[in-house]
XYZ file of N, CA and C in Angstrom:
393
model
N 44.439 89.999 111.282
C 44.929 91.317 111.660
C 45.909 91.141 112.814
N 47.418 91.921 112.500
C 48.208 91.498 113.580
C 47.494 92.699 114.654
N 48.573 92.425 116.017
C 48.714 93.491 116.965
C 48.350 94.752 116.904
N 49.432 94.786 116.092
C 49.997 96.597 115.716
C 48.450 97.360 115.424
N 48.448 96.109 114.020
C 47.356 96.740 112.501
C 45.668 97.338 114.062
N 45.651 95.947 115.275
C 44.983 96.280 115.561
C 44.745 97.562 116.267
N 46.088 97.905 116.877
C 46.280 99.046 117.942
C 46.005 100.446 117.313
N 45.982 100.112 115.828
C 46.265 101.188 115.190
C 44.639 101.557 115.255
N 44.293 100.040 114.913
C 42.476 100.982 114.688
C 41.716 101.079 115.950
N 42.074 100.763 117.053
C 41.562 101.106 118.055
C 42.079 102.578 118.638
N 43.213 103.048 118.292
C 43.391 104.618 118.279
C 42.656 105.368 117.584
N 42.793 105.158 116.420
C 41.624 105.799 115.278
C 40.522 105.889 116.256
N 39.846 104.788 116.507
C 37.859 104.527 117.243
C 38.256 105.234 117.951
N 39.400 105.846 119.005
C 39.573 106.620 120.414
C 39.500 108.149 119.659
N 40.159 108.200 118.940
C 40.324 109.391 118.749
C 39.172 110.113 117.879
N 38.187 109.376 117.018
C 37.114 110.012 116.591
C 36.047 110.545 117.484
N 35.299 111.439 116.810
C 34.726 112.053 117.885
C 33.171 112.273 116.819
N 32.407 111.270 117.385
C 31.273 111.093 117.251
C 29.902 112.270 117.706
N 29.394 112.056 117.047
C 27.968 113.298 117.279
C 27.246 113.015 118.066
N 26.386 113.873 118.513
C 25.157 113.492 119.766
C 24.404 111.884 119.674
N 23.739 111.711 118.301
C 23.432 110.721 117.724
C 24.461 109.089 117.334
N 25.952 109.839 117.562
C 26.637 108.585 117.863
C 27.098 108.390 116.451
N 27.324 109.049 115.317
C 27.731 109.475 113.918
C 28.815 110.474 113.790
N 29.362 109.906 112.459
C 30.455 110.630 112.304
C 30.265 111.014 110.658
N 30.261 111.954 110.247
C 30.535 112.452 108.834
C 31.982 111.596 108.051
N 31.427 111.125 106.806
C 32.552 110.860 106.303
C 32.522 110.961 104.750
N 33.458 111.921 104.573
C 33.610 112.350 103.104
C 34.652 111.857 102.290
N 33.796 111.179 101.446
C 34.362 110.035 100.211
C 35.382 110.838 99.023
N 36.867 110.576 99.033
C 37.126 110.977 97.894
C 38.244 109.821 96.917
N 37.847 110.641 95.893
C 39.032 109.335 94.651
C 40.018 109.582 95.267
N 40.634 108.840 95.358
C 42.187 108.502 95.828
C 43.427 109.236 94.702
N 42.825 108.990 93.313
C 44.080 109.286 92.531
C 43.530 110.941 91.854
N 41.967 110.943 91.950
C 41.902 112.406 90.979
C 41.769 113.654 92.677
N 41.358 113.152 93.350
C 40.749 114.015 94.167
C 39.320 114.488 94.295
N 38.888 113.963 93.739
C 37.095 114.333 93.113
C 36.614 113.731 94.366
N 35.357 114.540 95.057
C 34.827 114.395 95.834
C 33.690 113.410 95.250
N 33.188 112.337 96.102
C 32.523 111.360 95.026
C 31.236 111.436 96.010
N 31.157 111.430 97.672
C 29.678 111.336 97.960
C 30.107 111.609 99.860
N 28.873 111.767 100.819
C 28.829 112.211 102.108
C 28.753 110.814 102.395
N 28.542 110.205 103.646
C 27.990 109.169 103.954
C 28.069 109.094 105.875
N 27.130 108.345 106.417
C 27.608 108.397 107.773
C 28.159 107.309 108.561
N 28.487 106.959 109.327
C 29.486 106.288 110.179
C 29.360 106.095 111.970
N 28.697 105.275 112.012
C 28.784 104.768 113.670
C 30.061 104.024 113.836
N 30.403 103.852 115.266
C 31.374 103.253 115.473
C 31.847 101.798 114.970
N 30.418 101.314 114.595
C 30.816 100.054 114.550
C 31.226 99.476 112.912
N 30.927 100.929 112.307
C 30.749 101.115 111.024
C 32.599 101.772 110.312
N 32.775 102.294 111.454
C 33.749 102.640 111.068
C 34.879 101.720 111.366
N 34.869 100.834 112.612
C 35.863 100.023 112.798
C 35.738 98.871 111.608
N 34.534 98.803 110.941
C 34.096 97.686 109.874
C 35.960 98.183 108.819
N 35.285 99.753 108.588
C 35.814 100.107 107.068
C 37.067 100.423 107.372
N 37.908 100.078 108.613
C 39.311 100.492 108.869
C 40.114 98.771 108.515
N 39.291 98.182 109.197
C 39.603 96.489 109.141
C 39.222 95.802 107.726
N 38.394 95.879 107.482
C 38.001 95.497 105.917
C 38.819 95.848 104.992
N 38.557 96.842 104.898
C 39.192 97.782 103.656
C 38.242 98.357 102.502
N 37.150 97.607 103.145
C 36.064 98.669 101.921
C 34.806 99.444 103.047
N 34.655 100.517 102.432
C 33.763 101.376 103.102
C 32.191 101.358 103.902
N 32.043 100.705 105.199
C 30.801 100.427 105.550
C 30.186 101.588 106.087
N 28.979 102.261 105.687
C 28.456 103.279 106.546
C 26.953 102.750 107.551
N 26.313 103.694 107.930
C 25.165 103.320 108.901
C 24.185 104.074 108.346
N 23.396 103.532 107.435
C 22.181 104.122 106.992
C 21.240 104.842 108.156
N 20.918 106.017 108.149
C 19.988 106.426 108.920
C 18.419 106.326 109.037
N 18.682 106.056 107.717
C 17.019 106.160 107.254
C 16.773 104.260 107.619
N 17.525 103.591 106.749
C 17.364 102.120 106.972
C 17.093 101.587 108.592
N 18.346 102.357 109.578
C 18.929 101.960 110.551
C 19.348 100.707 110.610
N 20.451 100.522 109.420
C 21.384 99.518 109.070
C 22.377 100.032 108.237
N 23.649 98.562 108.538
C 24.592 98.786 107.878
C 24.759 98.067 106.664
N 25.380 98.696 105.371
C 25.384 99.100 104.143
C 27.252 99.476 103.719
N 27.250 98.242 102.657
C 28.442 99.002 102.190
C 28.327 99.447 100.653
N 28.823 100.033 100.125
C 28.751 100.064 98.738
C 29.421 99.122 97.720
N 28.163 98.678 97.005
C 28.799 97.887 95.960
C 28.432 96.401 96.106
N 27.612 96.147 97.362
C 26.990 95.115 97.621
C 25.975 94.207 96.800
N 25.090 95.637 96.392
C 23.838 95.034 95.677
C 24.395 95.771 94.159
N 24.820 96.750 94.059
C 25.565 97.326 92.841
C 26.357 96.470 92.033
N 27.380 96.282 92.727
C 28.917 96.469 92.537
C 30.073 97.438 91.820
N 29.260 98.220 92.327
C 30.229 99.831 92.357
C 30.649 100.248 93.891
N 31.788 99.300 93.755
C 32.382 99.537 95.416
C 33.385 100.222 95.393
N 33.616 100.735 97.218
C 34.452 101.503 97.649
C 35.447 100.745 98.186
N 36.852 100.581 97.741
C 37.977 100.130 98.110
C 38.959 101.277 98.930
N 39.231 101.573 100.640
C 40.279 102.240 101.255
C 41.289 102.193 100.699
N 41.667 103.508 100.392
C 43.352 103.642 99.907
C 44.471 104.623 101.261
N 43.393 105.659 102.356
C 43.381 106.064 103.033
C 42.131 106.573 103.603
N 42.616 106.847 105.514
C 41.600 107.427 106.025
C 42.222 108.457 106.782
N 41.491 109.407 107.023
C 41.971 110.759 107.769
C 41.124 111.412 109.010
N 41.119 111.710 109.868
C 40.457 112.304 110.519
C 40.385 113.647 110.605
N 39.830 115.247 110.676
C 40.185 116.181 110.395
C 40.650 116.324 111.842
N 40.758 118.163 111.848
C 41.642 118.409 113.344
C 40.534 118.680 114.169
N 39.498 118.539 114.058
C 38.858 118.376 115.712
C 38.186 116.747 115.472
N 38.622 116.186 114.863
C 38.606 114.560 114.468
C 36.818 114.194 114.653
N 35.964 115.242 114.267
C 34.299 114.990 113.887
C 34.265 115.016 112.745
N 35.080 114.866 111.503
C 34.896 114.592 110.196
C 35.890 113.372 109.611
N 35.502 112.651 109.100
C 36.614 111.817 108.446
C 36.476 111.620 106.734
N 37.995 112.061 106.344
C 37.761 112.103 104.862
C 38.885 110.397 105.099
N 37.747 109.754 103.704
C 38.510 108.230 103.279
C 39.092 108.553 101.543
N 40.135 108.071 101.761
C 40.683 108.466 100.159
C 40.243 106.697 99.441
N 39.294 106.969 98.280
C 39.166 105.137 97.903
C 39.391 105.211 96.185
N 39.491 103.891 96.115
C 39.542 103.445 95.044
C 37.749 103.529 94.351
N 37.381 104.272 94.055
C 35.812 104.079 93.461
C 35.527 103.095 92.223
N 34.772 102.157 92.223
C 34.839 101.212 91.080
C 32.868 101.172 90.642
N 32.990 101.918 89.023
C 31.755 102.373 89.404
C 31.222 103.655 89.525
N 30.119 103.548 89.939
C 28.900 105.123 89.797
C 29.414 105.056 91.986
N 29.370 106.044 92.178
C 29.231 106.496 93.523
C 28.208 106.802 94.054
N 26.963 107.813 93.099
C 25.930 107.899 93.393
C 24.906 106.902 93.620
N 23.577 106.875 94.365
C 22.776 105.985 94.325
C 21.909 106.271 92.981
N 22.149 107.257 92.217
C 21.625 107.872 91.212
C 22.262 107.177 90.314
N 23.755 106.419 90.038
C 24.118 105.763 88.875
C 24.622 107.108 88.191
N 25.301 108.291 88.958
C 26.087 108.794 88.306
C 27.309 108.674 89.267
N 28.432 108.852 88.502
C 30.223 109.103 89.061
C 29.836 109.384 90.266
N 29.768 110.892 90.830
C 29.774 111.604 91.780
C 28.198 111.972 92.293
N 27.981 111.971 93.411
C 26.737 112.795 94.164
C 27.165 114.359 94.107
N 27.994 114.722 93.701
C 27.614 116.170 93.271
C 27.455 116.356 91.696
N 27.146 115.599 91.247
C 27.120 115.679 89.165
C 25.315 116.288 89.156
N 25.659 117.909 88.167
C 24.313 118.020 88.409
C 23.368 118.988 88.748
N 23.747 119.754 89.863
C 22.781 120.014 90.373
C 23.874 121.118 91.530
N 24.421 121.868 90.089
C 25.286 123.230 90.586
C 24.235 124.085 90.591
N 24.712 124.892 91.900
C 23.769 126.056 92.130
C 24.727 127.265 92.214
N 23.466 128.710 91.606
C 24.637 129.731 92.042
C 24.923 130.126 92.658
N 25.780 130.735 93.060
C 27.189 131.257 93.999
C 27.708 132.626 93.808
N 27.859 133.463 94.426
C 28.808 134.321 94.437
C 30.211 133.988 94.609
N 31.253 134.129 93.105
C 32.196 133.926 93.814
C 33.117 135.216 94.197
N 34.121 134.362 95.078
C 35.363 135.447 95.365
C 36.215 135.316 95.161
N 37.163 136.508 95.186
C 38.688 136.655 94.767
C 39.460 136.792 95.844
N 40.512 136.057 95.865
C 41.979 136.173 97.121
C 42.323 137.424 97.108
N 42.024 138.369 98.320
C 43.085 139.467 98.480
C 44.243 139.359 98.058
N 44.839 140.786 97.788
C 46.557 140.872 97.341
C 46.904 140.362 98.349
N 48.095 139.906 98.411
C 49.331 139.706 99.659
C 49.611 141.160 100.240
N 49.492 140.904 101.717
C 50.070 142.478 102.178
C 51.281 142.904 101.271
N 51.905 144.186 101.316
C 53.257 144.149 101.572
C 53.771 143.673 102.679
N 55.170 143.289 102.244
C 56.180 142.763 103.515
C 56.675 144.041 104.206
N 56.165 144.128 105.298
C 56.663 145.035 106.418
C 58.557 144.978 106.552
N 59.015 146.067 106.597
C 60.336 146.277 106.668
C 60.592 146.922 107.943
N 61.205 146.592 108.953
C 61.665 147.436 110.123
C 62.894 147.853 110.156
């Protein structure tokens, strides 16, 4: 890893903004469809893993270890991008998914297990005010 590549991910680690517990939300999506594929969480040390690597390490909570996908599978997560949102406590990773995403051995952790909803409709557009 040159200089730069490094400066870059040590801005990223500055600029995330970790939870009481020292975690960061990070929401997995396909890179080319957009399909949301699974949640996962992220300590620091977890996240500087999956900026430098290039495949996705999270921090099991329950284990209290780190875990990447595709290890014991091999339905891994390959970085295609990472994002931080705008108060930078969420990070969406855009990946290459190779494989079931779920620990269930389906595509997605949301396949399944739709619930109902009320939905809604977009208001009209005002009219355009004329002065």
């Amino acid at each position: 890893m040159n200089d730069q590549s490094r400066a870059s991910v040590d801005a990223g680690l500055a600029l995330a903004a970790f939870n009481s517990d020292g975690l960061l939300p990070a929401v997995i999506q396909q890179w080319d469809t957009g399909e949301v594929l699974m949640l996962g969480w992220m300590d620091r040390e977890a996240l500087r893993r999956t900026l430098t690597e290039g495949r996705v390490t999270f921090w099991s909570r329950s284990r209290q270890e780190y875990w990447r996908k595709g290890d014991t599978s091999g339905h891994g997560q390959y970085v295609k991008s990472a994002a931080l949102d705008c108060d930078a406590d969420t990070l969406l990773l855009r990946v290459d998914q190779v494989g079931a995403a779920c620990h269930t051995g389906t595509h997605t952790c949301f396949d399944g297990r739709g619930i109902d909803a009320a939905t809604g409709t977009r208001p009209a557009a005002p009219a355009e005010v004329v002065n």
